[in-house]
mmCIF file with all atom_site columns, C-alpha atoms and ligand atoms in Angstrom:
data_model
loop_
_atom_site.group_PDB
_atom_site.id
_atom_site.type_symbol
_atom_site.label_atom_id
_atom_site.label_alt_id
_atom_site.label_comp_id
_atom_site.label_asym_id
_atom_site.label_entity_id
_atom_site.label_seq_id
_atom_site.pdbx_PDB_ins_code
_atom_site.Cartn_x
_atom_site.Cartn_y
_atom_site.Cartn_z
_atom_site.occupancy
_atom_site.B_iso_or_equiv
_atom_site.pdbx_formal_charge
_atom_site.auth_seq_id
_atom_site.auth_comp_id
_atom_site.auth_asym_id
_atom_site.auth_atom_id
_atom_site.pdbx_PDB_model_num
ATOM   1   C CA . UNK F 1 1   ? 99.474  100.933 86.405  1.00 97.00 ? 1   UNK F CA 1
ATOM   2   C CA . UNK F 1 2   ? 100.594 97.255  87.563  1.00 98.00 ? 2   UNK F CA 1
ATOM   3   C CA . UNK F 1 3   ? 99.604  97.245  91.353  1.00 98.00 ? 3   UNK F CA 1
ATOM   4   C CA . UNK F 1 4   ? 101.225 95.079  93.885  1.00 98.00 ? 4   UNK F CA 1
ATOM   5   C CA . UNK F 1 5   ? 99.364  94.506  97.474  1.00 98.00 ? 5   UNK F CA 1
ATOM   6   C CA . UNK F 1 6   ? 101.147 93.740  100.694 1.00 98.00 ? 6   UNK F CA 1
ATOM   7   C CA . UNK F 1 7   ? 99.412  92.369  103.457 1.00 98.00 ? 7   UNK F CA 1
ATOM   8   C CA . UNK F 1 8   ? 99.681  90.474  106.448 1.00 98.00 ? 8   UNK F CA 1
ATOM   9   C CA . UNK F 1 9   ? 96.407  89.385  107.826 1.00 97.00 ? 9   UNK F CA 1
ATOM   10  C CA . UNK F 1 10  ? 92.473  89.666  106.736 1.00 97.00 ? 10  UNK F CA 1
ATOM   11  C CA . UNK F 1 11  ? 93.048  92.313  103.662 1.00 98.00 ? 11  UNK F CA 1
ATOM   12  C CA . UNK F 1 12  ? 90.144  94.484  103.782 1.00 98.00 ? 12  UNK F CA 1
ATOM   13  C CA . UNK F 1 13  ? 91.760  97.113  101.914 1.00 98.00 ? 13  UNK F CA 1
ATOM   14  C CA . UNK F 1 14  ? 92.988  95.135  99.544  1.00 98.00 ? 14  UNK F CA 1
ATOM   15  C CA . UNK F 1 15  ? 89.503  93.900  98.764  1.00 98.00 ? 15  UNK F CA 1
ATOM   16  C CA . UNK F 1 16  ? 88.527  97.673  98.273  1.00 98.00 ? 16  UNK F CA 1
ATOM   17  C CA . UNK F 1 17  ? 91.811  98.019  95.829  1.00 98.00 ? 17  UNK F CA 1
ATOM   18  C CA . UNK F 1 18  ? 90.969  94.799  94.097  1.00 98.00 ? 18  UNK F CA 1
ATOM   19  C CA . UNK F 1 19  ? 87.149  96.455  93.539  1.00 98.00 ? 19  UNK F CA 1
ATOM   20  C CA . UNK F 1 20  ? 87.893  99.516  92.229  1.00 98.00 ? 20  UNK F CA 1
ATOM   21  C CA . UNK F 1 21  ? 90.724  97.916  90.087  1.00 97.00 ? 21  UNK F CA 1
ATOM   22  C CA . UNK F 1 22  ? 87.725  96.154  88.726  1.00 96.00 ? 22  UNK F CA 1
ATOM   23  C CA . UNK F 1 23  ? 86.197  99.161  87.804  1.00 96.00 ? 23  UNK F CA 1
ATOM   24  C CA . UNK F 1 24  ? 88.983  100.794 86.847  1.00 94.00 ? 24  UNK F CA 1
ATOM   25  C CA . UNK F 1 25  ? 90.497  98.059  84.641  1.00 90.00 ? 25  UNK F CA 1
ATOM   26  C CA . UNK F 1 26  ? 91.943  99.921  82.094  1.00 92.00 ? 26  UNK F CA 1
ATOM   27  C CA . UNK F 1 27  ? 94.223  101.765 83.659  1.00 95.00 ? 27  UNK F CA 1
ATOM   28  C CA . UNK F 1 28  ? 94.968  99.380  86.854  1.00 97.00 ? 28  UNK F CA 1
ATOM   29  C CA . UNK F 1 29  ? 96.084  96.016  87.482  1.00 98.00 ? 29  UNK F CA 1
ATOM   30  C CA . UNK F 1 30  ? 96.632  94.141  90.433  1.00 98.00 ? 30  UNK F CA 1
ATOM   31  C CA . UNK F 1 31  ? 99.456  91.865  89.138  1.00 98.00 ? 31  UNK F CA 1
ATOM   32  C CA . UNK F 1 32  ? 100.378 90.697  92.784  1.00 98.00 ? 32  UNK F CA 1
ATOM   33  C CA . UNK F 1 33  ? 99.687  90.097  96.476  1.00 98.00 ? 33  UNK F CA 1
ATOM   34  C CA . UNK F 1 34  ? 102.650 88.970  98.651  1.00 98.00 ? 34  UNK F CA 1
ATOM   35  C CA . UNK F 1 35  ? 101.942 88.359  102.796 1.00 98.00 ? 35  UNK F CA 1
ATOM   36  C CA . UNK F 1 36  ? 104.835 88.000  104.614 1.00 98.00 ? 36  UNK F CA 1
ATOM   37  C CA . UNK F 1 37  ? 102.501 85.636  106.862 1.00 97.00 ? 37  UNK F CA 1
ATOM   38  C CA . UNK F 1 38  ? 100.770 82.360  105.058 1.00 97.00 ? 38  UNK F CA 1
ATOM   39  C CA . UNK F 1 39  ? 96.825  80.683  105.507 1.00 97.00 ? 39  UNK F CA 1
ATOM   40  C CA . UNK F 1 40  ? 95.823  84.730  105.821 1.00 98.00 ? 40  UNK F CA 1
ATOM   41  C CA . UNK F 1 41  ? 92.369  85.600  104.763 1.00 98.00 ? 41  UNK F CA 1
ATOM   42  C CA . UNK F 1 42  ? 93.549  87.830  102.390 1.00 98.00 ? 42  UNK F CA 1
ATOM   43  C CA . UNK F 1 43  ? 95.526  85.713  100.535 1.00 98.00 ? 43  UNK F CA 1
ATOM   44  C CA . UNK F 1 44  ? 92.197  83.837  99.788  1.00 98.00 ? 44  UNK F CA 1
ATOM   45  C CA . UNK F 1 45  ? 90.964  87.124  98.304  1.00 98.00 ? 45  UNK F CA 1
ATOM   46  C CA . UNK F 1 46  ? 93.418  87.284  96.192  1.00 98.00 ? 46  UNK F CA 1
ATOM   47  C CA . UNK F 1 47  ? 93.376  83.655  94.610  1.00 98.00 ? 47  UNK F CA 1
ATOM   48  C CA . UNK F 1 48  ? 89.477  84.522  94.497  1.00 98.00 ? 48  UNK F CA 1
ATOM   49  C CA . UNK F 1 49  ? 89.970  86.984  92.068  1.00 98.00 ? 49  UNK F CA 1
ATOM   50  C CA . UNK F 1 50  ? 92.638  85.293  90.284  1.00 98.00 ? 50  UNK F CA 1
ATOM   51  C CA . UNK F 1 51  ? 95.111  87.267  91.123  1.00 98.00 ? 51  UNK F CA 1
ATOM   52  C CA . UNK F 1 52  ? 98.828  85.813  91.487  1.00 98.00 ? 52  UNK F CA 1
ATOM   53  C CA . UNK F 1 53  ? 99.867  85.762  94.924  1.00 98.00 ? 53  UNK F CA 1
ATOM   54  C CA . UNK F 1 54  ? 102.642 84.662  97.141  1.00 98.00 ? 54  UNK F CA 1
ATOM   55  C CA . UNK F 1 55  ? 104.100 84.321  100.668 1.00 98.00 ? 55  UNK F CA 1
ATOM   56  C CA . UNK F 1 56  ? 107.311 85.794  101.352 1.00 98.00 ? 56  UNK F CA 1
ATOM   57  C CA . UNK F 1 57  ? 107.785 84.667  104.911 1.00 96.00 ? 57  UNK F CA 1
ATOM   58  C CA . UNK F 1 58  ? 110.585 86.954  107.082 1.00 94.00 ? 58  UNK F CA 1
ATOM   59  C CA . UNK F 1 59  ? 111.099 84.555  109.286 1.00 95.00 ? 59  UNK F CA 1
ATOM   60  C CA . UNK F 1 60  ? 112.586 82.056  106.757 1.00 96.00 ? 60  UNK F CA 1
ATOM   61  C CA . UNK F 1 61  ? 115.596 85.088  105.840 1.00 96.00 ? 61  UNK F CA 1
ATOM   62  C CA . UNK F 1 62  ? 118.240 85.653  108.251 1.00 95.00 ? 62  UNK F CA 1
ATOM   63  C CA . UNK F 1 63  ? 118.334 89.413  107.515 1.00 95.00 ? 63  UNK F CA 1
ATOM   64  C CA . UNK F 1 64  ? 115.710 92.307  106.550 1.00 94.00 ? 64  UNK F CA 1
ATOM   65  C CA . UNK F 1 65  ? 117.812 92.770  103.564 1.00 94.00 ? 65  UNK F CA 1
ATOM   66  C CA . UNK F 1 66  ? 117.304 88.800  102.553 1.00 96.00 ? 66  UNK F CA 1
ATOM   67  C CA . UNK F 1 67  ? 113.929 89.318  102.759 1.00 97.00 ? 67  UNK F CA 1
ATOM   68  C CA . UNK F 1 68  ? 113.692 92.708  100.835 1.00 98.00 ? 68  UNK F CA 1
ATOM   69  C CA . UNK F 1 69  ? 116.335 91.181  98.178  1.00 97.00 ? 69  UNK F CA 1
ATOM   70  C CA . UNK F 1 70  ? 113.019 88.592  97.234  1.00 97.00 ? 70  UNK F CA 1
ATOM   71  C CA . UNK F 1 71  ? 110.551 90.960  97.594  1.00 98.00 ? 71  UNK F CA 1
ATOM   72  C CA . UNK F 1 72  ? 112.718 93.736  94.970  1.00 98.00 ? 72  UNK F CA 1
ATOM   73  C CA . UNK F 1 73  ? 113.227 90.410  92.857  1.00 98.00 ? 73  UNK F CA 1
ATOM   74  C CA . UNK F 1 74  ? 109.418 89.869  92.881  1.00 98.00 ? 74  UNK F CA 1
ATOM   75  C CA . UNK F 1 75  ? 107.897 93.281  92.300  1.00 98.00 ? 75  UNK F CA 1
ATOM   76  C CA . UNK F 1 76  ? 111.105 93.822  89.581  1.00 98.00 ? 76  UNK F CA 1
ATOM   77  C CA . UNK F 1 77  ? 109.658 90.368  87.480  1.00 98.00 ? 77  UNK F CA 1
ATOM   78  C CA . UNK F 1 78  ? 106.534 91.787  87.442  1.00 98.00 ? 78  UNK F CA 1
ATOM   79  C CA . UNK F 1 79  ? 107.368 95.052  86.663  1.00 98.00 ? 79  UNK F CA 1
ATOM   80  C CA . UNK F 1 80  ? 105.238 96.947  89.574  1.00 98.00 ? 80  UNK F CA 1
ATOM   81  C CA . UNK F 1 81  ? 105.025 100.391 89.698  1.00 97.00 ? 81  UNK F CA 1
ATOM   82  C CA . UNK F 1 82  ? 102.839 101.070 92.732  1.00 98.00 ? 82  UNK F CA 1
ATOM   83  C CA . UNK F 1 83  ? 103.158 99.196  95.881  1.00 98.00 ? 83  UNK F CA 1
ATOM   84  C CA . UNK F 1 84  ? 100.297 99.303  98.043  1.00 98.00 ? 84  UNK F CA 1
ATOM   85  C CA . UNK F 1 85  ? 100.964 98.202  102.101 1.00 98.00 ? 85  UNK F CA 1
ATOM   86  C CA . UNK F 1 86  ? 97.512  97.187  103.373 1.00 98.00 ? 86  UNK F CA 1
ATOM   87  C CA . UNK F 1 87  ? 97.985  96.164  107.023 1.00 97.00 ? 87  UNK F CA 1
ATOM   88  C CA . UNK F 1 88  ? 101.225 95.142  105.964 1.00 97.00 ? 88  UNK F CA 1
ATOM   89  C CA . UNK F 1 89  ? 103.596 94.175  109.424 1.00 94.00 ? 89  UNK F CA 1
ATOM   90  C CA . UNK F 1 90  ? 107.034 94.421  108.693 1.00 94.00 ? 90  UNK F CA 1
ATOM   91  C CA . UNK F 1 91  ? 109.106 97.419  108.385 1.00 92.00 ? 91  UNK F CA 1
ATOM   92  C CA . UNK F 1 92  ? 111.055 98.008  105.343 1.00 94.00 ? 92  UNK F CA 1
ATOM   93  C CA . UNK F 1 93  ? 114.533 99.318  105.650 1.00 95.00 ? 93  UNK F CA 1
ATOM   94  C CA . UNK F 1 94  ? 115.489 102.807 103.916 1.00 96.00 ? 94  UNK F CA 1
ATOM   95  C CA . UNK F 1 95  ? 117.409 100.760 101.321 1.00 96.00 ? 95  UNK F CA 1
ATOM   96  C CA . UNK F 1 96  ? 114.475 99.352  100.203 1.00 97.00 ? 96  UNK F CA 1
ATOM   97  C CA . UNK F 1 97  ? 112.308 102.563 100.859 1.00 97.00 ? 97  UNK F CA 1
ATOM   98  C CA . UNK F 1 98  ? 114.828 104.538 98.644  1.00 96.00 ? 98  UNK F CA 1
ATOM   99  C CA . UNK F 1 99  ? 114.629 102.282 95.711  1.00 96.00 ? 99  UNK F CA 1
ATOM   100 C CA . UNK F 1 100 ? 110.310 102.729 95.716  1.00 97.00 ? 100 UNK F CA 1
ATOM   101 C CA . UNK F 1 101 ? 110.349 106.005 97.227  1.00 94.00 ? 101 UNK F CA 1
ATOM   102 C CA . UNK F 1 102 ? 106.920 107.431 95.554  1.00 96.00 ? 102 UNK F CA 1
ATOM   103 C CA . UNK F 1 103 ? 106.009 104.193 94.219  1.00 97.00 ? 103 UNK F CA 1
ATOM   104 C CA . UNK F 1 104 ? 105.015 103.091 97.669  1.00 98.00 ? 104 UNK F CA 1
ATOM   105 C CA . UNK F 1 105 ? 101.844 104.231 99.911  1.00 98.00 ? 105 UNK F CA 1
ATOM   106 C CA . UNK F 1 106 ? 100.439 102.501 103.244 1.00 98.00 ? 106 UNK F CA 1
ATOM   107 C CA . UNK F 1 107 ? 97.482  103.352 105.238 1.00 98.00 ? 107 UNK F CA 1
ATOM   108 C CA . UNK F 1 108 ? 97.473  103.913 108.924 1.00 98.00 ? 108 UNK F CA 1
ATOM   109 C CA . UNK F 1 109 ? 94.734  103.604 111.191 1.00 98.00 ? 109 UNK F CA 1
ATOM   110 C CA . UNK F 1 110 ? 94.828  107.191 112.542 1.00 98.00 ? 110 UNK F CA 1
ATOM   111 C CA . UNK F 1 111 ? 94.733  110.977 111.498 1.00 98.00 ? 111 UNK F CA 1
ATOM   112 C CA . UNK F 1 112 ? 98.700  110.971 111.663 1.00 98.00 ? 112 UNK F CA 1
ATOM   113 C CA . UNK F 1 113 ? 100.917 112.601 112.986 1.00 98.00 ? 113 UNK F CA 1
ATOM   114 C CA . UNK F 1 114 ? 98.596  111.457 115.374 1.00 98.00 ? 114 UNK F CA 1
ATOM   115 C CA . UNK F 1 115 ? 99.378  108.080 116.871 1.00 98.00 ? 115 UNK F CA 1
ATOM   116 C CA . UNK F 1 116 ? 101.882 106.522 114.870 1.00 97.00 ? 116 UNK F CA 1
ATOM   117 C CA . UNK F 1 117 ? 103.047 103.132 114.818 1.00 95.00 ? 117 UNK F CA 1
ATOM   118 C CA . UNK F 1 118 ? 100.946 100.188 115.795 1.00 93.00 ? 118 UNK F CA 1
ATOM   119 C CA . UNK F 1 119 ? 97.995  100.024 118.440 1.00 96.00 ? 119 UNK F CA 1
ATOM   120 C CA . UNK F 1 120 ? 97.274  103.161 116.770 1.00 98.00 ? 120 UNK F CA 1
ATOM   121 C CA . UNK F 1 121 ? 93.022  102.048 117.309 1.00 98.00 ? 121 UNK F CA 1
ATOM   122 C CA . UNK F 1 122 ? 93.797  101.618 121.117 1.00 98.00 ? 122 UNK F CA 1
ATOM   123 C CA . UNK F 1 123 ? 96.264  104.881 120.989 1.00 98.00 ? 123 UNK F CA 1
ATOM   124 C CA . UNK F 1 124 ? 92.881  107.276 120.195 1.00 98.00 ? 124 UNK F CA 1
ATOM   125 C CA . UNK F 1 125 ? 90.263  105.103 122.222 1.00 98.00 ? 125 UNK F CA 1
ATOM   126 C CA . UNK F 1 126 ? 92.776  105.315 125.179 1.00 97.00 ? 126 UNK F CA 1
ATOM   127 C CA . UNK F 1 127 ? 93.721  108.538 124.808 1.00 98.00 ? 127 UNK F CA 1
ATOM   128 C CA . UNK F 1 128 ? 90.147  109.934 125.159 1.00 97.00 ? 128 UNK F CA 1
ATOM   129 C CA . UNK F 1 129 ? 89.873  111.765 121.471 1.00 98.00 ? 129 UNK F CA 1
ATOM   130 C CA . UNK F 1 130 ? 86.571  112.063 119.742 1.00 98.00 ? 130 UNK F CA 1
ATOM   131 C CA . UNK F 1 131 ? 87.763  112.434 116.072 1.00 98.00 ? 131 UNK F CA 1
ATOM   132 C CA . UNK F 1 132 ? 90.611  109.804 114.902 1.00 98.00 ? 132 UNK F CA 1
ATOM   133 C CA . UNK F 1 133 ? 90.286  108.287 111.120 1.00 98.00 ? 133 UNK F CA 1
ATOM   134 C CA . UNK F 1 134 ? 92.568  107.115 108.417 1.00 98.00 ? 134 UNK F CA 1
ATOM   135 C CA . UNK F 1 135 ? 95.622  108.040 106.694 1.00 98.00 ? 135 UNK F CA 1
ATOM   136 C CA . UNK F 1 136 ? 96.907  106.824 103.349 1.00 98.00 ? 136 UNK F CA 1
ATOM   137 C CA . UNK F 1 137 ? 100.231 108.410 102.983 1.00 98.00 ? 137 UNK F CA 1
ATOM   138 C CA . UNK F 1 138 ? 103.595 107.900 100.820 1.00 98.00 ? 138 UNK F CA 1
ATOM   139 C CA . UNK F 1 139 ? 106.227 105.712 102.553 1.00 97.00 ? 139 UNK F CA 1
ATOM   140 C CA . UNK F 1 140 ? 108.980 107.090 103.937 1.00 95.00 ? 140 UNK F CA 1
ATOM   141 C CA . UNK F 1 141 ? 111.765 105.418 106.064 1.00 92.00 ? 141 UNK F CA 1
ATOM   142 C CA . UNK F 1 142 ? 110.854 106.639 109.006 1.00 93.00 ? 142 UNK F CA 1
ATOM   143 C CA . UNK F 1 143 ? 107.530 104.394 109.930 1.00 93.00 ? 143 UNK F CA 1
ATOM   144 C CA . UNK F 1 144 ? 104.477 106.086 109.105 1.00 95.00 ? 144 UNK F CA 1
ATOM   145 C CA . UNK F 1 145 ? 106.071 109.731 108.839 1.00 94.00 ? 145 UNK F CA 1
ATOM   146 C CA . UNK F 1 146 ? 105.619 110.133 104.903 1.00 96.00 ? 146 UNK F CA 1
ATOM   147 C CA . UNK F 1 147 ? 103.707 112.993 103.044 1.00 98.00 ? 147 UNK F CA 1
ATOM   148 C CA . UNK F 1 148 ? 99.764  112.352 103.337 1.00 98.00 ? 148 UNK F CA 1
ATOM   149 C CA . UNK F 1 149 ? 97.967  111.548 100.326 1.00 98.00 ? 149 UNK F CA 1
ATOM   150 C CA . UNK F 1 150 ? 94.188  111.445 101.903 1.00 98.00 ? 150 UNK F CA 1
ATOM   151 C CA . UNK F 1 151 ? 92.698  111.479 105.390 1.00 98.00 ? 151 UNK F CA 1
ATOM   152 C CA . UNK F 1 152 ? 89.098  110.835 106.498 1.00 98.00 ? 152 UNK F CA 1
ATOM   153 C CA . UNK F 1 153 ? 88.019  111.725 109.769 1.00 98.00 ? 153 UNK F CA 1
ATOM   154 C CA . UNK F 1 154 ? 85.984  108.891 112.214 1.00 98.00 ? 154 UNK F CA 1
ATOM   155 C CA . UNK F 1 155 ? 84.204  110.026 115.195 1.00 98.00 ? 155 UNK F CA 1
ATOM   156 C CA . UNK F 1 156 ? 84.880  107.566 118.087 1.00 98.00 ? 156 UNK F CA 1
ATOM   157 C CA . UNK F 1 157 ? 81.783  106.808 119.979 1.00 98.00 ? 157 UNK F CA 1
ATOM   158 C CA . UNK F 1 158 ? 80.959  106.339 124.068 1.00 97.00 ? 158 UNK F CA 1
ATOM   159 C CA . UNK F 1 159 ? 81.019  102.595 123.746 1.00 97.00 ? 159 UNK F CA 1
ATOM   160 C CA . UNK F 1 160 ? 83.101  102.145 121.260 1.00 98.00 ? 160 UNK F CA 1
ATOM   161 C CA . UNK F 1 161 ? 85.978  99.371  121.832 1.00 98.00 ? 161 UNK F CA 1
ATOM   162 C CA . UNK F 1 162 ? 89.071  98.308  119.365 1.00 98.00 ? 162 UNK F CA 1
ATOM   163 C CA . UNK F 1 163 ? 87.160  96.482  117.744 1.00 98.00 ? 163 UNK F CA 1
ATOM   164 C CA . UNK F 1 164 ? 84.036  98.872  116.494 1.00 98.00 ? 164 UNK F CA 1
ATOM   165 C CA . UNK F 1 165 ? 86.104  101.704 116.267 1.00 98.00 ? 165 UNK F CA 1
ATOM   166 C CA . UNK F 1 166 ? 88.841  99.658  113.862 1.00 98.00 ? 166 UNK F CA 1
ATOM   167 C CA . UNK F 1 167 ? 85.950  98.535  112.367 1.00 98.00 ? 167 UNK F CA 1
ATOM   168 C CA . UNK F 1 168 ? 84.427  101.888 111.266 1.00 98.00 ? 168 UNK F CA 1
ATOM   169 C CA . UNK F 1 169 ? 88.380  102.905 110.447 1.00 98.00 ? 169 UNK F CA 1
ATOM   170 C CA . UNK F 1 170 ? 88.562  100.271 108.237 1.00 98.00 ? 170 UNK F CA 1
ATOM   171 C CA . UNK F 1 171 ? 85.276  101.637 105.977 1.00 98.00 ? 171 UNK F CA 1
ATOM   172 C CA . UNK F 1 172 ? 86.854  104.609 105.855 1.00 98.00 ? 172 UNK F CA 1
ATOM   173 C CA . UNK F 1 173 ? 90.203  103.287 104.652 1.00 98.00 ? 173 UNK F CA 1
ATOM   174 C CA . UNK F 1 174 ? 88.125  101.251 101.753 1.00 98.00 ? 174 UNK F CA 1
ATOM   175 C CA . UNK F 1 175 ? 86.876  104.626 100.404 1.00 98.00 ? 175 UNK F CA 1
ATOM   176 C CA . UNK F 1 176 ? 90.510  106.421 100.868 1.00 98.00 ? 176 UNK F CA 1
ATOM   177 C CA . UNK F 1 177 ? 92.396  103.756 99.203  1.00 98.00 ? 177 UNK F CA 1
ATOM   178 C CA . UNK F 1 178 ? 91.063  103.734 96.139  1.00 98.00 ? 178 UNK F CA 1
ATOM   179 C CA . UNK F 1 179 ? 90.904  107.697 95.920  1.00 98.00 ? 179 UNK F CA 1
ATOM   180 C CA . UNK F 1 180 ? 94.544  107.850 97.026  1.00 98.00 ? 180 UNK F CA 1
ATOM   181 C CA . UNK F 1 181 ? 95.519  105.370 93.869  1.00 98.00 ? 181 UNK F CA 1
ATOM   182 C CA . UNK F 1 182 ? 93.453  107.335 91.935  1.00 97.00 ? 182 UNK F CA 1
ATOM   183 C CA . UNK F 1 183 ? 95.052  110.575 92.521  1.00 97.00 ? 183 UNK F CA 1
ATOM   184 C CA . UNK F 1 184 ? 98.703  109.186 91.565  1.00 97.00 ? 184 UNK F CA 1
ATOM   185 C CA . UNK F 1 185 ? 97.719  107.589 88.454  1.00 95.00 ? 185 UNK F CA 1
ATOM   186 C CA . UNK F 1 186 ? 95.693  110.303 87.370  1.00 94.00 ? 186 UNK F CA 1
ATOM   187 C CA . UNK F 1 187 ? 99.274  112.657 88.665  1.00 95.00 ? 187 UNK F CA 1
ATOM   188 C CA . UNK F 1 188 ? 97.453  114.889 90.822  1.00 96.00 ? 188 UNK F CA 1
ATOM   189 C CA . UNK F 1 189 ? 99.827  114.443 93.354  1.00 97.00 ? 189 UNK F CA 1
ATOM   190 C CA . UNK F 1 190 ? 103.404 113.141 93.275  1.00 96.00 ? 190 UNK F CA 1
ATOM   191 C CA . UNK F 1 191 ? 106.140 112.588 95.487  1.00 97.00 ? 191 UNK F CA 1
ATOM   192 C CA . UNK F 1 192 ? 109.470 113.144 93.668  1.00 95.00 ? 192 UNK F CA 1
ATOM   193 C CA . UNK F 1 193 ? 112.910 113.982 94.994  1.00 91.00 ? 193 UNK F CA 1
ATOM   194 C CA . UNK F 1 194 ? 111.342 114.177 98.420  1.00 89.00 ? 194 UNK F CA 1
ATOM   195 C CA . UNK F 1 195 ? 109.001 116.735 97.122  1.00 94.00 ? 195 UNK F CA 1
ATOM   196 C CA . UNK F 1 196 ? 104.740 116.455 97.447  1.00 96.00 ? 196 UNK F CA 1
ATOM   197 C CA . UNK F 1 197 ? 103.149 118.310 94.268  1.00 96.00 ? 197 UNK F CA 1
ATOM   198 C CA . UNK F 1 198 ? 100.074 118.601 93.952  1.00 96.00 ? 198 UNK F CA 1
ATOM   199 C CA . UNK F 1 199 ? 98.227  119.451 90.350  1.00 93.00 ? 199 UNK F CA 1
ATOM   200 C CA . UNK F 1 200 ? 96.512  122.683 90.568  1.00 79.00 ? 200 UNK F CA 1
ATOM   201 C CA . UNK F 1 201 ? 92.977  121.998 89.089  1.00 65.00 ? 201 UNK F CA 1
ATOM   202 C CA . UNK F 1 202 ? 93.052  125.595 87.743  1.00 52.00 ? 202 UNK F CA 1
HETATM 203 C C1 . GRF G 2 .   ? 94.113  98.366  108.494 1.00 56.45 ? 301 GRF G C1 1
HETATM 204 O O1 . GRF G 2 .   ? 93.192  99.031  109.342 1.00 56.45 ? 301 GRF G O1 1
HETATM 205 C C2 . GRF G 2 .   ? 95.423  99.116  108.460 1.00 56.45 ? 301 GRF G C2 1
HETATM 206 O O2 . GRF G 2 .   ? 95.300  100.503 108.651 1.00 56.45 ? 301 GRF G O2 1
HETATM 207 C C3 . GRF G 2 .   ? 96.162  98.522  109.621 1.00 56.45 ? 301 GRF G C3 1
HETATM 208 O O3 . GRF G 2 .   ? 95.839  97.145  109.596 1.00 56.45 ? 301 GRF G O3 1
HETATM 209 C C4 . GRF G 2 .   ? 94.518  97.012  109.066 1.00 56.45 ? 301 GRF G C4 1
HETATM 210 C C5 . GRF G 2 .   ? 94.577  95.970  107.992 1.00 56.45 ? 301 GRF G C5 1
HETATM 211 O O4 . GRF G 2 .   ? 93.268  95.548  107.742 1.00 56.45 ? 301 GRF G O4 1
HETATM 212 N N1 . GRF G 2 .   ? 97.579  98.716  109.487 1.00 56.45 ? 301 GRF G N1 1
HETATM 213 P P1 . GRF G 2 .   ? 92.954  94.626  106.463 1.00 56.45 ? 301 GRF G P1 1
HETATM 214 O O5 . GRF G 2 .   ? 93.930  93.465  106.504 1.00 56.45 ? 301 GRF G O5 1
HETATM 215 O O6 . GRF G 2 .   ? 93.132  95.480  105.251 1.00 56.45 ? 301 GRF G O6 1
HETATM 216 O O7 . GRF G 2 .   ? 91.521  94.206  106.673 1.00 56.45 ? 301 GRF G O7 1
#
């Protein structure tokens, strides 16, 4: 599998996909990282591990389709066939969606259909919940509404702010991201023609 990573900021997760690419490097490649934002942290992660990377950077194209027209044109020259959104922050149109759809997963910081879209950290802590966690899911247009690959549960403690809970989120995410990549390469699940299926074990 030829894995591309999109990120926009410290890239966490895409450390913990780079890691177990490492240890899975038979089978999976990171060929790319693009950031739609430059000078991130994660970017540095990725020339760290020799990994190609680039900035694609929205605010330079006049449309969302511009944009996605480069990014397409990227993923398409290095023939990617899973794209991994890691704290990615742009939304991608259905268009784009359409042409990926199952190639394509993203993790959210919350059990969805919980709290979905962004703040999703301050979403649980505010609302008063005890349980939140991690989703890594397939993209679908609709933002963070696509079939759910893995979940992990986090319990969110008494003095707990954004910033320990998304912390302990985030450790979570590093273990489901790699098990939700390994589940599609290994075709226990699959999302095709807007259907999950799952590979019975028996
Ligand atoms: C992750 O917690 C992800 O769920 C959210 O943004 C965070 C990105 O963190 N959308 P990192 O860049 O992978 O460290």
């Amino acid at each position: 599998y030829r894995l591309a990573v999109l990120i926009s900021g410290t890239g966490t997760n895409l450390q913990a996909i780079i890691d177990y690419a490492k240890a899975e490097k038979y089978r999976i490649e990171v060929v790319l990282v693009i950031s739609n934002v430059d000078k991130v942290a994660g970017l540095e992660r990725a020339r760290q591990n020799n990994i190609e990377n680039i900035v694609i950077d929205h605010k330079r194209y006049t449309t969302r389709k511009q944009f996605e027209k480069e990014l397409d044109h990227v993923l398409k020259e290095k023939s990617v066939n899973l794209i991994c959104l890691a704290g990615f922050m742009r939304i991608l149109t259905i268009d784009f969606v359409n042409q990926w759809k199952g190639k394509i997963i993203n993790t959210h910081p919350s059990l969805l259909p919980a709290f979905p879209g962004c703040g999703a950290v301050l979403q649980a802590l505010t609302a008063g919940v005890k349980i939140t966690g991690c989703t890594i899911h397939f993209v679908e247009a609709k933002v963070d509404s696509g079939p759910i690959i893995v979940q992990e549960s986090v319990p969110i403690l008494p003095d707990d702010s954004e910033t320990t809970l998304s912390q302990r989120i985030k450790t979570a995410e590093h273990r489901c991201y790699p098990q939700a990549i390994d589940l599609i390469i290994k075709e226990q699940v699959k999302y095709v023609d807007g259907k999950l299926s799952w590979l019975t074990s028996h």
